[in-house]
Amino acid sequence: MNECYYDKRMDFFYNKTKTDTADEWTGPQLIVVLCFGTFFCLFIFISNSLVIAAVVKNKRFHFPFYYLLANLAAADFFAGIAYVFLMFNTGPVSKTLTVNRWFLRQGLLDTSLTASLVNLLVIAVERHMSIMRMKIHSNLTKKRVTFLIISIWAIAIFMGAVPTLGWNCLCDITVCSSLAPIYSRSYLVFWSVLNLVVFFIMVVVYIRIYMYVQRKTNVLSSHTSGSISRRRTPVKLMKTVMTVLGAFVVCWTPGLVVLLLDGLNCTHCGIQNVKRWFLLLALLNSVMNPIIYSYKDDEMWGTMKRMICCSSEDRSQERRSSRIPSTVLCRSTDTSGHFIEDGIIQGTICGKGDLGDKGNS
């Protein structure tokens, strides 16, 4: 019967797997990683907080798609917390950690990344359902959306806890991985392949959406004159799709491939030299999500700018005795730039368009 090492500190497992942690995480490299990590985390906290606040504040966002969008922002916010915890428990500190604390460190990362990825998949499916039925929003009820959100987090928490529940190498150190010294190599293969499969499914969904929109737009163009902006819709959608796919390819694929190589016990692949940079790429995905899924939505962008501008205006009024009229900042009123019936209403930002809302409040 194999001996188990639950009471050992992480230096025991790092030495067994011949993984260096202290030397490679000191000096200029550590400073660069920490600086970029701190900047990314601050942006994640601020941008995703704005997304969640916008969905709560604007009643036009009280629909399934935006509830899922807010949940994605919450998942990315959690990713920032996980990375902050990692920064304080990495480098030379890694060898001093207990097994349970190391499991917590990695479990937070796995949970946050899984939550973001699964949430993006659910958003893709929701958009597919809506667009195929030529509707602004899907027929998902609030109960179903709530169930989906709970399921997303249940899956994410389960995936983050699987190694702690037993799929580890504490009782068989011969199968320990190099990147994660107490994770079994078989688990790394499972986790990386599963995420790559989910990524592939999402690519297929978005390609299908694009092909459907292009086909429908061509049919409408042949029967009606249509506006120029409506004819540009397939191009705009294609740019969005390429942005989404490009973000995943750049941010996820390198890290997943490295984990897969480690799981396959590739000892000559030099994975230790690139692991920290690919971790930053994975974090960068949580930075890009608010930009891709929120700032490209004119109504979402407008709501966030109203919150920022109006709060800034309130502070300025406190410093002045006389009230200065606010500047009207307008975005494009071209609502046909979205999908044929994707129906996102444009608005006037921090300007006269807010007077109606203020009068009703």
mmCIF file of C-alpha atoms in Angstrom:
data_model
loop_
_atom_site.group_PDB
_atom_site.id
_atom_site.type_symbol
_atom_site.label_atom_id
_atom_site.label_comp_id
_atom_site.label_asym_id
_atom_site.label_seq_id
_atom_site.Cartn_x
_atom_site.Cartn_y
_atom_site.Cartn_z
ATOM 1 C CA MET A 1 0.000 0.000 0.000
ATOM 2 C CA ASN A 2 1.359 3.423 -0.972
ATOM 3 C CA GLU A 3 2.295 5.890 1.747
ATOM 4 C CA CYS A 4 0.377 9.171 1.826
ATOM 5 C CA TYR A 5 1.986 12.538 2.546
ATOM 6 C CA TYR A 6 -0.837 14.776 3.735
ATOM 7 C CA ASP A 7 1.256 16.250 6.544
ATOM 8 C CA LYS A 8 4.190 17.351 4.355
ATOM 9 C CA ARG A 9 4.871 20.911 3.273
ATOM 10 C CA MET A 10 5.162 21.830 -0.374
ATOM 11 C CA ASP A 11 8.975 21.859 -0.347
ATOM 12 C CA PHE A 12 8.827 18.048 -0.107
ATOM 13 C CA PHE A 13 6.810 17.768 -3.338
ATOM 14 C CA TYR A 14 8.786 20.456 -5.169
ATOM 15 C CA ASN A 15 11.986 18.583 -4.370
ATOM 16 C CA LYS A 16 10.480 15.262 -5.453
ATOM 17 C CA THR A 17 9.407 16.687 -8.805
ATOM 18 C CA LYS A 18 12.620 18.723 -9.124
ATOM 19 C CA THR A 19 10.674 21.934 -9.587
ATOM 20 C CA ASP A 20 12.511 25.189 -8.902
ATOM 21 C CA THR A 21 10.487 28.014 -7.380
ATOM 22 C CA ALA A 22 12.784 30.377 -5.501
ATOM 23 C CA ASP A 23 15.380 31.240 -8.140
ATOM 24 C CA GLU A 24 12.998 31.764 -11.036
ATOM 25 C CA TRP A 25 10.641 34.030 -9.081
ATOM 26 C CA THR A 26 13.171 36.611 -7.895
ATOM 27 C CA GLY A 27 14.695 39.732 -9.401
ATOM 28 C CA PRO A 28 13.362 41.678 -12.418
ATOM 29 C CA GLN A 29 11.141 38.836 -13.648
ATOM 30 C CA LEU A 30 9.217 38.739 -10.381
ATOM 31 C CA ILE A 31 8.821 42.539 -10.387
ATOM 32 C CA VAL A 32 7.476 42.520 -13.958
ATOM 33 C CA VAL A 33 4.998 39.724 -13.194
ATOM 34 C CA LEU A 34 3.780 41.412 -10.019
ATOM 35 C CA CYS A 35 3.442 44.828 -11.697
ATOM 36 C CA PHE A 36 1.454 43.457 -14.612
ATOM 37 C CA GLY A 37 -0.582 41.274 -12.262
ATOM 38 C CA THR A 38 -1.426 44.227 -10.015
ATOM 39 C CA PHE A 39 -2.451 46.400 -12.971
ATOM 40 C CA PHE A 40 -4.603 43.643 -14.458
ATOM 41 C CA CYS A 41 -6.290 42.939 -11.122
ATOM 42 C CA LEU A 42 -7.132 46.610 -10.559
ATOM 43 C CA PHE A 43 -8.620 46.838 -14.042
ATOM 44 C CA ILE A 44 -10.575 43.617 -13.482
ATOM 45 C CA PHE A 45 -12.034 44.881 -10.208
ATOM 46 C CA ILE A 46 -13.022 48.295 -11.602
ATOM 47 C CA SER A 47 -14.331 47.272 -15.026
ATOM 48 C CA ASN A 48 -16.306 44.261 -13.862
ATOM 49 C CA SER A 49 -17.776 46.216 -10.948
ATOM 50 C CA LEU A 50 -19.015 48.764 -13.478
ATOM 51 C CA VAL A 51 -20.591 46.000 -15.578
ATOM 52 C CA ILE A 52 -22.438 44.534 -12.584
ATOM 53 C CA ALA A 53 -23.572 47.989 -11.409
ATOM 54 C CA ALA A 54 -24.793 48.854 -14.914
ATOM 55 C CA VAL A 55 -26.910 45.700 -15.133
ATOM 56 C CA VAL A 56 -28.419 46.370 -11.714
ATOM 57 C CA LYS A 57 -29.089 50.058 -12.363
ATOM 58 C CA ASN A 58 -30.437 49.993 -15.917
ATOM 59 C CA LYS A 59 -33.862 48.295 -16.172
ATOM 60 C CA ARG A 60 -33.287 47.743 -19.882
ATOM 61 C CA PHE A 61 -30.694 45.128 -18.873
ATOM 62 C CA HIS A 62 -33.126 43.049 -16.820
ATOM 63 C CA PHE A 63 -33.116 40.226 -19.369
ATOM 64 C CA PRO A 64 -31.447 36.778 -19.503
ATOM 65 C CA PHE A 65 -28.473 37.845 -21.620
ATOM 66 C CA TYR A 66 -27.508 40.660 -19.280
ATOM 67 C CA TYR A 67 -27.986 38.547 -16.162
ATOM 68 C CA LEU A 68 -25.494 36.104 -17.650
ATOM 69 C CA LEU A 69 -23.239 39.005 -18.585
ATOM 70 C CA ALA A 70 -23.293 40.212 -14.981
ATOM 71 C CA ASN A 71 -22.469 36.698 -13.829
ATOM 72 C CA LEU A 72 -19.527 36.647 -16.240
ATOM 73 C CA ALA A 73 -18.347 39.906 -14.718
ATOM 74 C CA ALA A 74 -18.670 38.329 -11.258
ATOM 75 C CA ALA A 75 -16.608 35.337 -12.415
ATOM 76 C CA ASP A 76 -13.910 37.625 -13.784
ATOM 77 C CA PHE A 77 -13.992 39.669 -10.569
ATOM 78 C CA PHE A 78 -13.423 36.412 -8.680
ATOM 79 C CA ALA A 79 -10.505 35.679 -11.010
ATOM 80 C CA GLY A 80 -8.890 38.905 -9.850
ATOM 81 C CA ILE A 81 -9.293 37.835 -6.224
ATOM 82 C CA ALA A 82 -7.776 34.443 -7.027
ATOM 83 C CA TYR A 83 -4.775 36.058 -8.679
ATOM 84 C CA VAL A 84 -4.234 38.421 -5.735
ATOM 85 C CA PHE A 85 -4.194 35.390 -3.430
ATOM 86 C CA LEU A 86 -1.719 33.730 -5.790
ATOM 87 C CA MET A 87 0.629 36.726 -5.773
ATOM 88 C CA PHE A 88 0.908 36.535 -1.981
ATOM 89 C CA ASN A 89 1.453 32.761 -2.032
ATOM 90 C CA THR A 90 3.903 32.189 -4.862
ATOM 91 C CA GLY A 91 7.615 32.290 -5.556
ATOM 92 C CA PRO A 92 9.805 31.407 -2.572
ATOM 93 C CA VAL A 93 6.668 31.292 -0.408
ATOM 94 C CA SER A 94 5.375 28.305 -2.383
ATOM 95 C CA LYS A 95 7.693 25.856 -0.660
ATOM 96 C CA THR A 96 6.533 26.959 2.785
ATOM 97 C CA LEU A 97 2.841 26.355 2.075
ATOM 98 C CA THR A 98 0.896 23.497 3.581
ATOM 99 C CA VAL A 99 -0.864 21.059 1.281
ATOM 100 C CA ASN A 100 -4.285 22.513 2.131
ATOM 101 C CA ARG A 101 -3.178 26.100 1.473
ATOM 102 C CA TRP A 102 -1.661 25.092 -1.871
ATOM 103 C CA PHE A 103 -4.904 23.309 -2.792
ATOM 104 C CA LEU A 104 -6.793 26.501 -1.908
ATOM 105 C CA ARG A 105 -4.471 28.599 -4.070
ATOM 106 C CA GLN A 106 -4.895 26.427 -7.136
ATOM 107 C CA GLY A 107 -8.559 25.720 -6.441
ATOM 108 C CA LEU A 108 -9.378 29.434 -6.546
ATOM 109 C CA LEU A 109 -7.661 29.760 -9.920
ATOM 110 C CA ASP A 110 -9.330 26.660 -11.365
ATOM 111 C CA THR A 111 -12.738 27.752 -10.070
ATOM 112 C CA SER A 112 -12.488 31.273 -11.473
ATOM 113 C CA LEU A 113 -11.207 30.213 -14.884
ATOM 114 C CA THR A 114 -13.811 27.458 -15.202
ATOM 115 C CA ALA A 115 -16.603 29.832 -14.172
ATOM 116 C CA SER A 116 -15.554 32.357 -16.830
ATOM 117 C CA LEU A 117 -15.276 29.742 -19.560
ATOM 118 C CA VAL A 118 -18.567 27.988 -18.790
ATOM 119 C CA ASN A 119 -20.327 31.344 -18.495
ATOM 120 C CA LEU A 120 -19.030 32.374 -21.914
ATOM 121 C CA LEU A 121 -20.325 29.100 -23.335
ATOM 122 C CA VAL A 122 -23.771 29.676 -21.833
ATOM 123 C CA ILE A 123 -23.829 33.232 -23.245
ATOM 124 C CA ALA A 124 -22.935 31.864 -26.678
ATOM 125 C CA VAL A 125 -25.759 29.322 -26.490
ATOM 126 C CA GLU A 126 -28.213 31.987 -25.287
ATOM 127 C CA ARG A 127 -27.297 34.262 -28.198
ATOM 128 C CA HIS A 128 -27.648 31.330 -30.579
ATOM 129 C CA MET A 129 -31.149 30.614 -29.292
ATOM 130 C CA SER A 130 -32.202 34.248 -29.665
ATOM 131 C CA ILE A 131 -30.728 34.878 -33.088
ATOM 132 C CA MET A 132 -32.043 31.653 -34.599
ATOM 133 C CA ARG A 133 -35.554 32.647 -33.483
ATOM 134 C CA MET A 134 -35.122 36.242 -34.679
ATOM 135 C CA LYS A 135 -35.799 37.624 -31.204
ATOM 136 C CA ILE A 136 -34.196 40.330 -29.127
ATOM 137 C CA HIS A 137 -33.941 38.073 -26.088
ATOM 138 C CA SER A 138 -34.333 34.375 -25.477
ATOM 139 C CA ASN A 139 -37.353 32.806 -23.790
ATOM 140 C CA LEU A 140 -35.389 31.940 -20.674
ATOM 141 C CA THR A 141 -37.334 32.776 -17.533
ATOM 142 C CA LYS A 142 -35.738 34.269 -14.444
ATOM 143 C CA LYS A 143 -35.958 30.892 -12.738
ATOM 144 C CA ARG A 144 -34.102 29.200 -15.579
ATOM 145 C CA VAL A 145 -31.449 31.913 -15.674
ATOM 146 C CA THR A 146 -31.014 31.588 -11.921
ATOM 147 C CA PHE A 147 -30.678 27.825 -12.325
ATOM 148 C CA LEU A 148 -28.068 28.315 -15.058
ATOM 149 C CA ILE A 149 -26.062 30.724 -12.918
ATOM 150 C CA ILE A 150 -26.160 28.358 -9.937
ATOM 151 C CA SER A 151 -25.146 25.473 -12.217
ATOM 152 C CA ILE A 152 -22.222 27.472 -13.618
ATOM 153 C CA TRP A 153 -20.827 28.093 -10.159
ATOM 154 C CA ALA A 154 -21.536 24.547 -9.035
ATOM 155 C CA ILE A 155 -19.541 23.188 -11.975
ATOM 156 C CA ALA A 156 -16.745 25.704 -11.380
ATOM 157 C CA ILE A 157 -16.498 24.933 -7.658
ATOM 158 C CA PHE A 158 -16.578 21.204 -8.336
ATOM 159 C CA MET A 159 -13.793 21.462 -10.920
ATOM 160 C CA GLY A 160 -11.741 23.539 -8.521
ATOM 161 C CA ALA A 161 -12.267 21.014 -5.719
ATOM 162 C CA VAL A 162 -11.713 17.780 -7.686
ATOM 163 C CA PRO A 163 -7.990 17.498 -6.815
ATOM 164 C CA THR A 164 -8.767 18.162 -3.153
ATOM 165 C CA LEU A 165 -11.444 15.482 -3.198
ATOM 166 C CA GLY A 166 -8.939 12.823 -4.208
ATOM 167 C CA TRP A 167 -7.644 13.243 -7.748
ATOM 168 C CA ASN A 168 -4.132 14.099 -6.594
ATOM 169 C CA CYS A 169 -0.793 12.397 -6.097
ATOM 170 C CA LEU A 170 -0.424 12.665 -2.325
ATOM 171 C CA CYS A 171 -0.499 8.887 -2.052
ATOM 172 C CA ASP A 172 1.454 8.181 -5.253
ATOM 173 C CA ILE A 173 4.157 10.771 -5.858
ATOM 174 C CA THR A 174 5.356 8.943 -8.968
ATOM 175 C CA VAL A 175 2.441 10.419 -10.936
ATOM 176 C CA CYS A 176 2.898 14.008 -9.699
ATOM 177 C CA SER A 177 3.098 16.704 -12.347
ATOM 178 C CA SER A 178 5.812 19.296 -12.641
ATOM 179 C CA LEU A 179 3.731 22.464 -12.860
ATOM 180 C CA ALA A 180 1.403 21.366 -10.060
ATOM 181 C CA PRO A 181 3.501 19.123 -7.769
ATOM 182 C CA ILE A 182 0.538 17.582 -5.911
ATOM 183 C CA TYR A 183 -1.749 17.244 -8.942
ATOM 184 C CA SER A 184 -1.826 13.971 -10.833
ATOM 185 C CA ARG A 185 -0.712 14.207 -14.435
ATOM 186 C CA SER A 186 -3.896 12.438 -15.465
ATOM 187 C CA TYR A 187 -5.965 15.249 -13.932
ATOM 188 C CA LEU A 188 -4.035 17.885 -15.876
ATOM 189 C CA VAL A 189 -4.706 15.980 -19.097
ATOM 190 C CA PHE A 190 -8.409 15.724 -18.223
ATOM 191 C CA TRP A 191 -8.745 19.396 -17.263
ATOM 192 C CA SER A 192 -6.881 20.787 -20.275
ATOM 193 C CA VAL A 193 -8.656 18.545 -22.807
ATOM 194 C CA LEU A 194 -12.055 19.338 -21.297
ATOM 195 C CA ASN A 195 -11.465 23.076 -21.576
ATOM 196 C CA LEU A 196 -10.165 22.753 -25.135
ATOM 197 C CA VAL A 197 -13.329 20.836 -26.054
ATOM 198 C CA VAL A 198 -15.494 23.589 -24.549
ATOM 199 C CA PHE A 199 -13.465 26.127 -26.501
ATOM 200 C CA PHE A 200 -14.062 24.176 -29.724
ATOM 201 C CA ILE A 201 -17.818 24.024 -29.047
ATOM 202 C CA MET A 202 -17.897 27.786 -28.579
ATOM 203 C CA VAL A 203 -16.046 28.327 -31.852
ATOM 204 C CA VAL A 204 -18.624 26.179 -33.645
ATOM 205 C CA VAL A 205 -21.505 28.115 -32.053
ATOM 206 C CA TYR A 206 -20.158 31.500 -33.097
ATOM 207 C CA ILE A 207 -19.345 30.307 -36.625
ATOM 208 C CA ARG A 208 -22.912 29.041 -36.949
ATOM 209 C CA ILE A 209 -24.262 32.393 -35.722
ATOM 210 C CA TYR A 210 -22.149 34.294 -38.223
ATOM 211 C CA MET A 211 -23.154 32.065 -41.150
ATOM 212 C CA TYR A 212 -26.823 32.362 -40.231
ATOM 213 C CA VAL A 213 -26.685 36.163 -39.940
ATOM 214 C CA GLN A 214 -24.841 36.475 -43.228
ATOM 215 C CA ARG A 215 -27.346 34.248 -45.003
ATOM 216 C CA LYS A 216 -30.357 36.100 -43.587
ATOM 217 C CA THR A 217 -28.851 39.491 -44.407
ATOM 218 C CA ASN A 218 -28.192 38.462 -47.994
ATOM 219 C CA VAL A 219 -31.812 37.316 -48.349
ATOM 220 C CA LEU A 220 -33.126 40.591 -46.973
ATOM 221 C CA SER A 221 -30.794 42.603 -49.180
ATOM 222 C CA SER A 222 -32.059 40.877 -52.310
ATOM 223 C CA HIS A 223 -35.700 41.734 -51.499
ATOM 224 C CA THR A 224 -35.378 45.145 -49.892
ATOM 225 C CA SER A 225 -33.160 48.113 -50.437
ATOM 226 C CA GLY A 226 -32.069 48.159 -46.775
ATOM 227 C CA SER A 227 -29.879 50.710 -45.132
ATOM 228 C CA ILE A 228 -26.146 50.837 -45.601
ATOM 229 C CA SER A 229 -25.599 50.249 -41.907
ATOM 230 C CA ARG A 230 -27.764 47.139 -41.962
ATOM 231 C CA ARG A 231 -25.735 45.726 -44.822
ATOM 232 C CA ARG A 232 -22.625 46.249 -42.710
ATOM 233 C CA THR A 233 -24.094 44.095 -39.937
ATOM 234 C CA PRO A 234 -22.360 40.837 -41.036
ATOM 235 C CA VAL A 235 -19.029 42.667 -41.129
ATOM 236 C CA LYS A 236 -19.522 44.075 -37.640
ATOM 237 C CA LEU A 237 -20.608 40.691 -36.306
ATOM 238 C CA MET A 238 -17.615 39.040 -37.916
ATOM 239 C CA LYS A 239 -15.302 41.526 -36.204
ATOM 240 C CA THR A 240 -16.894 40.728 -32.849
ATOM 241 C CA VAL A 241 -16.630 36.996 -33.455
ATOM 242 C CA MET A 242 -12.991 37.306 -34.485
ATOM 243 C CA THR A 243 -12.295 39.354 -31.353
ATOM 244 C CA VAL A 244 -13.864 36.705 -29.147
ATOM 245 C CA LEU A 245 -12.087 33.834 -30.846
ATOM 246 C CA GLY A 246 -8.788 35.706 -30.971
ATOM 247 C CA ALA A 247 -8.979 36.446 -27.240
ATOM 248 C CA PHE A 248 -9.461 32.785 -26.445
ATOM 249 C CA VAL A 249 -6.758 31.592 -28.803
ATOM 250 C CA VAL A 250 -4.213 34.035 -27.404
ATOM 251 C CA CYS A 251 -5.183 33.825 -23.736
ATOM 252 C CA TRP A 252 -6.209 30.191 -23.213
ATOM 253 C CA THR A 253 -4.654 27.891 -25.774
ATOM 254 C CA PRO A 254 -0.968 28.364 -24.778
ATOM 255 C CA GLY A 255 -1.660 27.649 -21.106
ATOM 256 C CA LEU A 256 -3.876 24.662 -21.853
ATOM 257 C CA VAL A 257 -1.276 23.214 -24.201
ATOM 258 C CA VAL A 258 1.416 23.624 -21.548
ATOM 259 C CA LEU A 259 -0.760 21.842 -18.983
ATOM 260 C CA LEU A 260 -1.438 19.079 -21.491
ATOM 261 C CA LEU A 261 2.282 18.643 -22.187
ATOM 262 C CA ASP A 262 2.989 18.485 -18.473
ATOM 263 C CA GLY A 263 0.230 15.927 -18.032
ATOM 264 C CA LEU A 264 1.784 13.865 -20.803
ATOM 265 C CA ASN A 265 5.110 14.059 -18.900
ATOM 266 C CA CYS A 266 7.019 15.956 -21.556
ATOM 267 C CA THR A 267 10.338 16.477 -19.753
ATOM 268 C CA HIS A 268 12.091 18.286 -22.635
ATOM 269 C CA CYS A 269 9.420 20.896 -23.465
ATOM 270 C CA GLY A 270 10.743 23.689 -21.231
ATOM 271 C CA ILE A 271 7.342 24.328 -19.692
ATOM 272 C CA GLN A 272 8.830 25.760 -16.494
ATOM 273 C CA ASN A 273 10.275 28.706 -18.430
ATOM 274 C CA VAL A 274 6.933 29.903 -19.795
ATOM 275 C CA LYS A 275 4.387 28.969 -17.136
ATOM 276 C CA ARG A 276 4.269 32.395 -15.423
ATOM 277 C CA TRP A 277 3.726 34.251 -18.711
ATOM 278 C CA PHE A 278 0.934 31.939 -19.797
ATOM 279 C CA LEU A 279 -0.684 32.474 -16.406
ATOM 280 C CA LEU A 280 -0.696 36.197 -17.134
ATOM 281 C CA LEU A 281 -2.287 35.472 -20.515
ATOM 282 C CA ALA A 282 -5.055 33.507 -18.806
ATOM 283 C CA LEU A 283 -5.614 36.439 -16.464
ATOM 284 C CA LEU A 284 -5.669 38.795 -19.446
ATOM 285 C CA ASN A 285 -8.805 37.028 -20.669
ATOM 286 C CA SER A 286 -10.680 38.331 -17.624
ATOM 287 C CA VAL A 287 -9.415 41.812 -18.534
ATOM 288 C CA MET A 288 -10.661 41.529 -22.113
ATOM 289 C CA ASN A 289 -14.106 40.094 -21.338
ATOM 290 C CA PRO A 290 -15.618 43.394 -20.129
ATOM 291 C CA ILE A 291 -14.312 45.084 -23.275
ATOM 292 C CA ILE A 292 -15.581 42.455 -25.696
ATOM 293 C CA TYR A 293 -18.971 41.725 -24.135
ATOM 294 C CA SER A 294 -19.814 45.078 -22.567
ATOM 295 C CA TYR A 295 -18.044 48.044 -24.131
ATOM 296 C CA LYS A 296 -19.049 46.912 -27.621
ATOM 297 C CA ASP A 297 -22.668 47.200 -26.464
ATOM 298 C CA ASP A 298 -23.542 50.892 -26.866
ATOM 299 C CA GLU A 299 -26.220 50.810 -24.189
ATOM 300 C CA MET A 300 -23.892 49.146 -21.686
ATOM 301 C CA TRP A 301 -21.110 51.559 -22.549
ATOM 302 C CA GLY A 302 -23.501 54.469 -22.201
ATOM 303 C CA THR A 303 -24.754 53.333 -18.794
ATOM 304 C CA MET A 304 -21.244 52.995 -17.437
ATOM 305 C CA LYS A 305 -20.239 56.408 -18.802
ATOM 306 C CA ARG A 306 -23.319 57.942 -17.215
ATOM 307 C CA MET A 307 -22.328 56.504 -13.844
ATOM 308 C CA ILE A 308 -18.754 57.780 -14.218
ATOM 309 C CA CYS A 309 -19.677 61.186 -15.639
ATOM 310 C CA CYS A 310 -22.512 61.833 -13.234
ATOM 311 C CA SER A 311 -20.449 60.917 -10.189
ATOM 312 C CA SER A 312 -17.692 63.195 -11.461
ATOM 313 C CA GLU A 313 -20.224 65.955 -12.089
ATOM 314 C CA ASP A 314 -21.590 65.618 -8.550
ATOM 315 C CA ARG A 315 -18.103 66.047 -7.111
ATOM 316 C CA SER A 316 -17.543 69.133 -9.262
ATOM 317 C CA GLN A 317 -20.815 70.688 -8.136
ATOM 318 C CA GLU A 318 -19.795 70.323 -4.522
ATOM 319 C CA ARG A 319 -16.743 72.477 -5.201
ATOM 320 C CA ARG A 320 -18.669 75.194 -7.053
ATOM 321 C CA SER A 321 -21.381 77.507 -5.805
ATOM 322 C CA SER A 322 -23.085 77.802 -9.168
ATOM 323 C CA ARG A 323 -24.353 74.885 -11.239
ATOM 324 C CA ILE A 324 -22.597 74.438 -14.579
ATOM 325 C CA PRO A 325 -24.564 72.604 -17.297
ATOM 326 C CA SER A 326 -23.115 69.239 -18.084
ATOM 327 C CA THR A 327 -21.694 68.494 -21.499
ATOM 328 C CA VAL A 328 -23.794 66.278 -23.695
ATOM 329 C CA LEU A 329 -21.768 63.342 -24.883
ATOM 330 C CA CYS A 330 -23.471 61.284 -27.527
ATOM 331 C CA ARG A 331 -22.555 57.993 -29.116
ATOM 332 C CA SER A 332 -23.746 56.871 -32.500
ATOM 333 C CA THR A 333 -27.533 56.473 -32.853
ATOM 334 C CA ASP A 334 -27.103 53.802 -35.479
ATOM 335 C CA THR A 335 -29.103 50.981 -33.902
ATOM 336 C CA SER A 336 -28.921 48.892 -37.031
ATOM 337 C CA GLY A 337 -25.229 48.226 -36.407
ATOM 338 C CA HIS A 338 -26.323 45.324 -34.218
ATOM 339 C CA PHE A 339 -27.886 42.116 -35.466
ATOM 340 C CA ILE A 340 -31.126 42.532 -37.419
ATOM 341 C CA GLU A 341 -33.302 42.332 -34.309
ATOM 342 C CA ASP A 342 -30.718 42.497 -31.539
ATOM 343 C CA GLY A 343 -32.464 45.662 -30.387
ATOM 344 C CA ILE A 344 -29.926 47.421 -28.167
ATOM 345 C CA ILE A 345 -31.254 50.954 -27.629
ATOM 346 C CA GLN A 346 -28.730 53.743 -27.943
ATOM 347 C CA GLY A 347 -28.735 56.655 -25.485
ATOM 348 C CA THR A 348 -27.458 60.125 -24.736
ATOM 349 C CA ILE A 349 -24.695 59.963 -22.142
ATOM 350 C CA CYS A 350 -24.703 62.342 -19.153
ATOM 351 C CA GLY A 351 -26.899 64.658 -21.160
ATOM 352 C CA LYS A 352 -30.512 65.601 -21.718
ATOM 353 C CA GLY A 353 -31.480 61.965 -22.266
ATOM 354 C CA ASP A 354 -31.106 61.463 -18.527
ATOM 355 C CA LEU A 355 -33.662 64.120 -17.578
ATOM 356 C CA GLY A 356 -36.549 61.706 -18.031
ATOM 357 C CA ASP A 357 -34.978 59.164 -15.734
ATOM 358 C CA LYS A 358 -34.157 61.820 -13.149
ATOM 359 C CA GLY A 359 -37.691 63.088 -13.263
ATOM 360 C CA ASN A 360 -39.069 59.626 -12.597
ATOM 361 C CA SER A 361 -36.724 58.897 -9.747
#
